[in-house]
CSV table of C-alpha atoms in Angstrom, one decimal:
chain,number,residue,atom,x,y,z
A,33,UNK,CA,10.8,14.7,4.0
A,34,UNK,CA,10.2,13.6,0.5
A,35,UNK,CA,6.7,12.9,-0.5
A,36,UNK,CA,6.0,11.1,-4.0
A,37,UNK,CA,2.4,10.6,-5.8
A,38,UNK,CA,0.5,11.4,-8.9
A,39,UNK,CA,-2.1,14.0,-7.5
A,40,UNK,CA,-1.2,17.6,-7.2
A,41,UNK,CA,-4.0,18.6,-4.7
A,42,UNK,CA,-3.1,15.5,-2.6
A,43,UNK,CA,0.5,16.4,-2.5
A,44,UNK,CA,0.0,19.9,-1.6
A,45,UNK,CA,-2.2,19.1,1.2
A,46,UNK,CA,0.2,16.2,2.5
A,47,UNK,CA,3.0,18.7,2.4
A,48,UNK,CA,1.1,21.5,4.4
A,49,UNK,CA,0.1,18.8,6.8
A,50,UNK,CA,3.6,17.7,7.3
A,51,UNK,CA,5.1,21.4,7.7
A,52,UNK,CA,2.1,21.9,10.4
A,53,UNK,CA,3.4,18.8,12.3
A,54,UNK,CA,7.0,20.1,12.3
A,55,UNK,CA,8.6,18.9,9.1
A,56,UNK,CA,11.1,21.9,8.3
A,57,UNK,CA,12.0,20.7,4.9
A,58,UNK,CA,9.6,18.9,2.8
A,59,UNK,CA,10.1,18.1,-0.8
A,60,UNK,CA,7.3,16.8,-3.3
A,61,UNK,CA,7.5,14.9,-6.5
A,62,UNK,CA,4.6,14.5,-8.8
A,63,UNK,CA,5.3,10.9,-10.2
A,64,UNK,CA,3.4,7.6,-11.3
A,65,UNK,CA,5.2,5.1,-9.1
A,66,UNK,CA,4.6,2.7,-12.1
A,67,UNK,CA,7.2,4.7,-14.1
A,68,UNK,CA,10.5,3.4,-12.7
A,69,UNK,CA,12.6,6.0,-14.0
A,70,UNK,CA,10.5,8.8,-12.5
A,71,UNK,CA,11.0,7.2,-9.2
A,72,UNK,CA,14.6,6.5,-9.2
A,73,UNK,CA,15.0,10.3,-10.8
A,74,UNK,CA,13.0,11.6,-7.5
A,75,UNK,CA,15.1,9.1,-5.0
A,76,UNK,CA,18.4,10.6,-6.7
A,77,UNK,CA,17.4,14.3,-6.2
A,78,UNK,CA,16.5,13.5,-2.7
A,79,UNK,CA,19.9,12.2,-2.2
A,80,UNK,CA,21.3,15.0,-4.3
A,81,UNK,CA,19.6,17.6,-1.7
A,82,UNK,CA,20.2,15.6,1.8
A,83,UNK,CA,23.0,13.3,1.3
A,84,UNK,CA,21.2,10.0,2.0
A,85,UNK,CA,17.8,8.2,2.3
A,86,UNK,CA,17.4,7.3,5.9
A,87,UNK,CA,13.9,5.7,5.6
A,88,UNK,CA,11.6,4.6,2.5
A,89,UNK,CA,8.1,3.8,2.9
A,90,UNK,CA,6.2,2.3,0.0
A,91,UNK,CA,2.2,2.8,0.3
A,92,UNK,CA,0.8,3.5,-3.3
A,93,UNK,CA,-2.1,1.4,-4.2
A,94,UNK,CA,-5.0,1.2,-6.6
A,95,UNK,CA,-7.8,-1.3,-6.8
A,96,UNK,CA,-10.8,-2.7,-8.8
A,97,UNK,CA,-13.9,-4.1,-7.0
A,98,UNK,CA,-15.6,-6.6,-9.4
A,99,UNK,CA,-15.7,-10.2,-9.9
A,100,UNK,CA,-12.3,-11.3,-11.6
A,101,UNK,CA,-14.3,-12.0,-14.9
A,102,UNK,CA,-15.4,-8.8,-15.1
A,103,UNK,CA,-11.8,-7.2,-14.8
A,104,UNK,CA,-10.3,-6.6,-18.3
A,105,UNK,CA,-6.5,-7.3,-18.5
A,106,UNK,CA,-5.6,-3.5,-18.6
A,107,UNK,CA,-7.1,-3.1,-15.4
A,108,UNK,CA,-5.1,-6.1,-13.8
A,109,UNK,CA,-2.3,-4.6,-15.4
A,110,UNK,CA,-2.8,-1.2,-13.9
A,111,UNK,CA,-3.2,-2.4,-10.3
A,112,UNK,CA,-0.3,-4.7,-10.6
A,113,UNK,CA,1.7,-1.9,-12.1
A,114,UNK,CA,1.0,0.6,-9.2
A,115,UNK,CA,0.5,-1.7,-6.1
A,116,UNK,CA,3.2,-4.4,-7.0
A,117,UNK,CA,5.7,-2.9,-9.3
A,118,UNK,CA,5.2,0.4,-7.6
A,119,UNK,CA,6.4,-1.3,-4.5
A,120,UNK,CA,9.4,-2.9,-6.4
A,121,UNK,CA,10.4,0.5,-8.1
A,122,UNK,CA,10.3,2.3,-5.0
A,123,UNK,CA,12.5,-0.1,-3.1
A,124,UNK,CA,15.0,-0.6,-5.8
A,125,UNK,CA,15.3,3.3,-6.0
A,126,UNK,CA,16.2,3.4,-2.3
A,127,UNK,CA,18.3,0.6,-2.4
A,128,UNK,CA,20.5,2.1,-4.9
A,129,UNK,CA,21.5,4.6,-2.2
A,130,UNK,CA,21.2,2.5,0.9
A,131,UNK,CA,23.2,-0.2,-0.1
A,132,UNK,CA,26.2,2.5,-0.9
A,133,UNK,CA,25.8,3.9,2.3
A,134,UNK,CA,25.7,0.5,4.0
A,135,UNK,CA,22.3,1.6,5.8
A,136,UNK,CA,18.8,2.6,6.0
A,137,UNK,CA,15.1,1.4,6.5
A,138,UNK,CA,12.5,0.3,3.9
A,139,UNK,CA,8.8,-0.1,4.9
A,140,UNK,CA,6.2,-1.9,2.8
A,141,UNK,CA,2.7,-1.3,3.7
A,142,UNK,CA,0.8,-4.3,3.2
A,143,UNK,CA,-2.4,-6.0,3.9
A,144,UNK,CA,-3.8,-8.8,5.9
A,145,UNK,CA,-5.0,-9.7,2.4
A,146,UNK,CA,-1.2,-10.5,1.3
A,147,UNK,CA,-2.2,-13.7,3.2
A,148,UNK,CA,-5.9,-14.2,2.5
A,149,UNK,CA,-7.4,-13.4,-0.9
A,150,UNK,CA,-11.2,-12.4,-0.6
A,151,UNK,CA,-13.8,-12.1,-3.4
A,152,UNK,CA,-14.2,-9.0,-5.4
A,153,UNK,CA,-10.6,-8.0,-5.0
A,154,UNK,CA,-8.7,-10.3,-7.1
A,155,UNK,CA,-6.2,-8.1,-8.7
A,156,UNK,CA,-5.3,-6.1,-5.2
A,157,UNK,CA,-4.9,-9.4,-3.4
A,158,UNK,CA,-2.6,-10.9,-6.0
A,159,UNK,CA,-0.5,-7.7,-6.0
A,160,UNK,CA,-0.2,-7.8,-2.1
A,161,UNK,CA,0.6,-11.5,-2.4
A,162,UNK,CA,3.6,-10.5,-4.9
A,163,UNK,CA,4.7,-7.7,-2.7
A,164,UNK,CA,4.9,-10.4,0.3
A,165,UNK,CA,7.0,-13.0,-2.0
A,166,UNK,CA,9.5,-10.2,-3.3
A,167,UNK,CA,10.1,-9.1,0.4
A,168,UNK,CA,10.7,-12.2,1.8
A,169,UNK,CA,13.2,-12.9,-1.1
A,170,UNK,CA,14.9,-9.6,-0.9
A,171,UNK,CA,15.2,-9.4,2.9
A,172,UNK,CA,17.3,-12.5,2.9
A,173,UNK,CA,19.4,-11.1,0.0
A,174,UNK,CA,20.0,-8.1,2.4
A,175,UNK,CA,21.0,-10.3,5.4
A,176,UNK,CA,23.7,-11.7,3.3
A,177,UNK,CA,24.9,-8.8,1.4
A,178,UNK,CA,24.0,-5.8,3.2
A,179,UNK,CA,22.7,-6.3,7.0
A,180,UNK,CA,22.7,-2.6,7.8
A,181,UNK,CA,19.7,-2.0,5.5
A,182,UNK,CA,16.5,-3.3,7.1
A,183,UNK,CA,13.3,-4.4,5.3
A,184,UNK,CA,10.0,-4.6,6.8
A,185,UNK,CA,6.5,-5.5,6.0
A,186,UNK,CA,3.6,-4.0,7.9
A,187,UNK,CA,0.4,-6.1,7.3
A,188,UNK,CA,-2.7,-4.0,7.9
A,189,UNK,CA,-6.3,-4.6,9.0
A,190,UNK,CA,-9.1,-2.5,7.5
A,191,UNK,CA,-8.5,1.0,7.9
A,192,UNK,CA,-10.7,4.2,7.9
A,193,UNK,CA,-9.0,5.9,4.8
A,194,UNK,CA,-10.6,7.4,1.5
A,195,UNK,CA,-9.6,4.7,-0.7
A,196,UNK,CA,-13.1,3.3,-1.0
A,197,UNK,CA,-14.1,6.6,-2.2
A,198,UNK,CA,-12.0,6.6,-5.2
A,199,UNK,CA,-11.3,2.7,-6.2
A,200,UNK,CA,-12.9,1.7,-9.3
A,201,UNK,CA,-16.0,-0.5,-8.8
A,202,UNK,CA,-18.8,-2.3,-10.5
A,203,UNK,CA,-20.6,-3.1,-7.4
A,204,UNK,CA,-24.2,-2.2,-6.9
A,205,UNK,CA,-23.6,-0.3,-3.6
A,206,UNK,CA,-20.7,2.0,-2.2
A,207,UNK,CA,-18.0,-0.3,-0.8
A,208,UNK,CA,-16.4,0.1,2.7
A,209,UNK,CA,-13.9,-2.0,4.5
A,210,UNK,CA,-14.4,-5.1,6.2
A,211,UNK,CA,-15.1,-4.4,9.9
A,212,UNK,CA,-13.5,-4.0,12.3
A,213,UNK,CA,-12.1,-0.6,10.8
A,214,UNK,CA,-9.2,0.9,12.7
A,215,UNK,CA,-8.3,4.5,12.7
A,216,UNK,CA,-5.4,5.6,10.2
A,217,UNK,CA,-3.2,6.8,13.4
A,218,UNK,CA,-2.8,3.1,14.3
A,219,UNK,CA,-1.3,2.2,11.2
A,220,UNK,CA,0.9,5.3,11.4
A,221,UNK,CA,2.4,4.1,14.5
A,222,UNK,CA,3.1,0.6,13.3
A,223,UNK,CA,4.7,2.2,10.5
A,224,UNK,CA,7.2,4.2,12.2
A,225,UNK,CA,7.6,1.6,14.9
A,226,UNK,CA,8.9,-0.8,12.0
A,227,UNK,CA,11.1,2.0,10.5
A,228,UNK,CA,12.8,2.3,14.0
A,229,UNK,CA,13.2,-1.5,14.8
A,230,UNK,CA,13.3,-3.3,11.3
A,231,UNK,CA,11.3,-6.4,12.1
A,232,UNK,CA,10.7,-8.7,9.2
A,233,UNK,CA,6.9,-8.2,9.7
A,234,UNK,CA,4.5,-6.5,11.7
A,235,UNK,CA,0.7,-7.9,11.9
A,236,UNK,CA,-1.2,-4.8,13.0
A,237,UNK,CA,-4.6,-5.9,14.7
A,238,UNK,CA,-6.4,-9.4,15.6
A,239,UNK,CA,-8.0,-9.5,12.0
A,240,UNK,CA,-4.4,-9.4,10.5
A,241,UNK,CA,-3.3,-12.2,12.6
A,242,UNK,CA,-6.2,-14.3,12.1
A,243,UNK,CA,-5.7,-13.9,8.2
A,244,UNK,CA,-2.5,-16.0,8.6
A,245,UNK,CA,-4.2,-18.7,10.2
A,246,UNK,CA,-5.4,-20.6,7.0
A,247,UNK,CA,-1.7,-20.5,5.6
A,248,UNK,CA,-0.9,-22.7,8.5
A,249,UNK,CA,-4.0,-25.0,8.9
A,250,UNK,CA,-5.7,-25.1,5.4
A,251,UNK,CA,-7.7,-22.4,3.6
A,252,UNK,CA,-11.1,-24.4,2.8
A,253,UNK,CA,-13.1,-23.0,5.8
A,254,UNK,CA,-12.0,-19.5,5.5
A,255,UNK,CA,-13.0,-19.8,1.6
A,256,UNK,CA,-16.1,-20.8,2.3
A,257,UNK,CA,-16.9,-18.0,4.9
A,258,UNK,CA,-15.5,-15.5,2.3
A,259,UNK,CA,-17.9,-17.1,-0.3
A,260,UNK,CA,-21.0,-16.3,1.9
A,261,UNK,CA,-19.9,-12.9,3.2
A,262,UNK,CA,-18.8,-11.7,-0.2
A,263,UNK,CA,-16.2,-9.0,1.1
A,264,UNK,CA,-15.5,-6.2,0.8
A,265,UNK,CA,-18.8,-4.9,2.4
A,266,UNK,CA,-21.0,-2.5,0.7
A,267,UNK,CA,-23.4,-0.1,2.5
A,268,UNK,CA,-25.3,2.4,0.5
A,269,UNK,CA,-26.3,2.9,-3.5
A,270,UNK,CA,-23.1,3.6,-5.5
A,271,UNK,CA,-23.2,6.8,-7.5
A,272,UNK,CA,-20.6,7.4,-10.2
A,273,UNK,CA,-17.5,9.2,-8.6
A,274,UNK,CA,-14.1,9.8,-10.5
A,275,UNK,CA,-11.7,6.9,-9.8
A,276,UNK,CA,-8.0,6.8,-9.5
A,277,UNK,CA,-7.4,3.6,-11.1
A,278,UNK,CA,-6.0,5.4,-14.3
A,279,UNK,CA,-5.9,9.1,-13.3
A,280,UNK,CA,-4.9,10.8,-10.3
A,281,UNK,CA,-8.0,11.7,-8.0
A,282,UNK,CA,-8.7,15.3,-8.7
A,283,UNK,CA,-9.3,16.3,-5.1
A,284,UNK,CA,-7.8,15.8,-1.6
A,285,UNK,CA,-9.3,13.2,0.6
A,286,UNK,CA,-7.8,13.4,4.0
A,287,UNK,CA,-7.5,10.2,6.2
A,288,UNK,CA,-10.2,10.4,9.2
A,289,UNK,CA,-9.2,9.1,12.8
């Protein structure tokens, strides 16, 4: 197993968790997925060490919670570079080797927000929409040229992860996911299933499935509902804390089941 991330503390903790759960050989690479060359170098080293890449999962993200007019261009660029281009970089790095071997599986960790943009997360929603379009185009190309490589996107609902404690926010209170909130183990099982079976898309949970309805039936009612609810939710006063938009979070924040 290979792990790629920016934060040293998080990488070390994730490596330890993987070994405790039975991974005999774990390699870690401290890279920023916005750096295409660094991602490719890591993928090349994995193949040099193990001979091939069987499964590649793209899950890196950053976000900014604020009205669009309060987000400077530099922050839109950073969210796009990590959340969208990071996915592109990882996918292309894996494909360089998977196409040569004629097999493999790539899983993009997506979101219900790939279908339904919500207030206060314009940069993140736009990036997930972009991943969706990239994936659909690439999947058609692979079906034609290299059908042994499977490409899937797992669209997740709100999940109980630490991201809401390290995103950049200009909201008056601490944000939280929009309920209902699912345990991370639900997401993990879906990602493993997608890697094994290779569906085009896997929508996890009722909220994710319902997010696709406006695409088929028109978005005006949902847009009005979002205007009233002002998602994402917030719960308590928001003290300053280090965010991970520009730099890696200094600590390790495990997901909570």
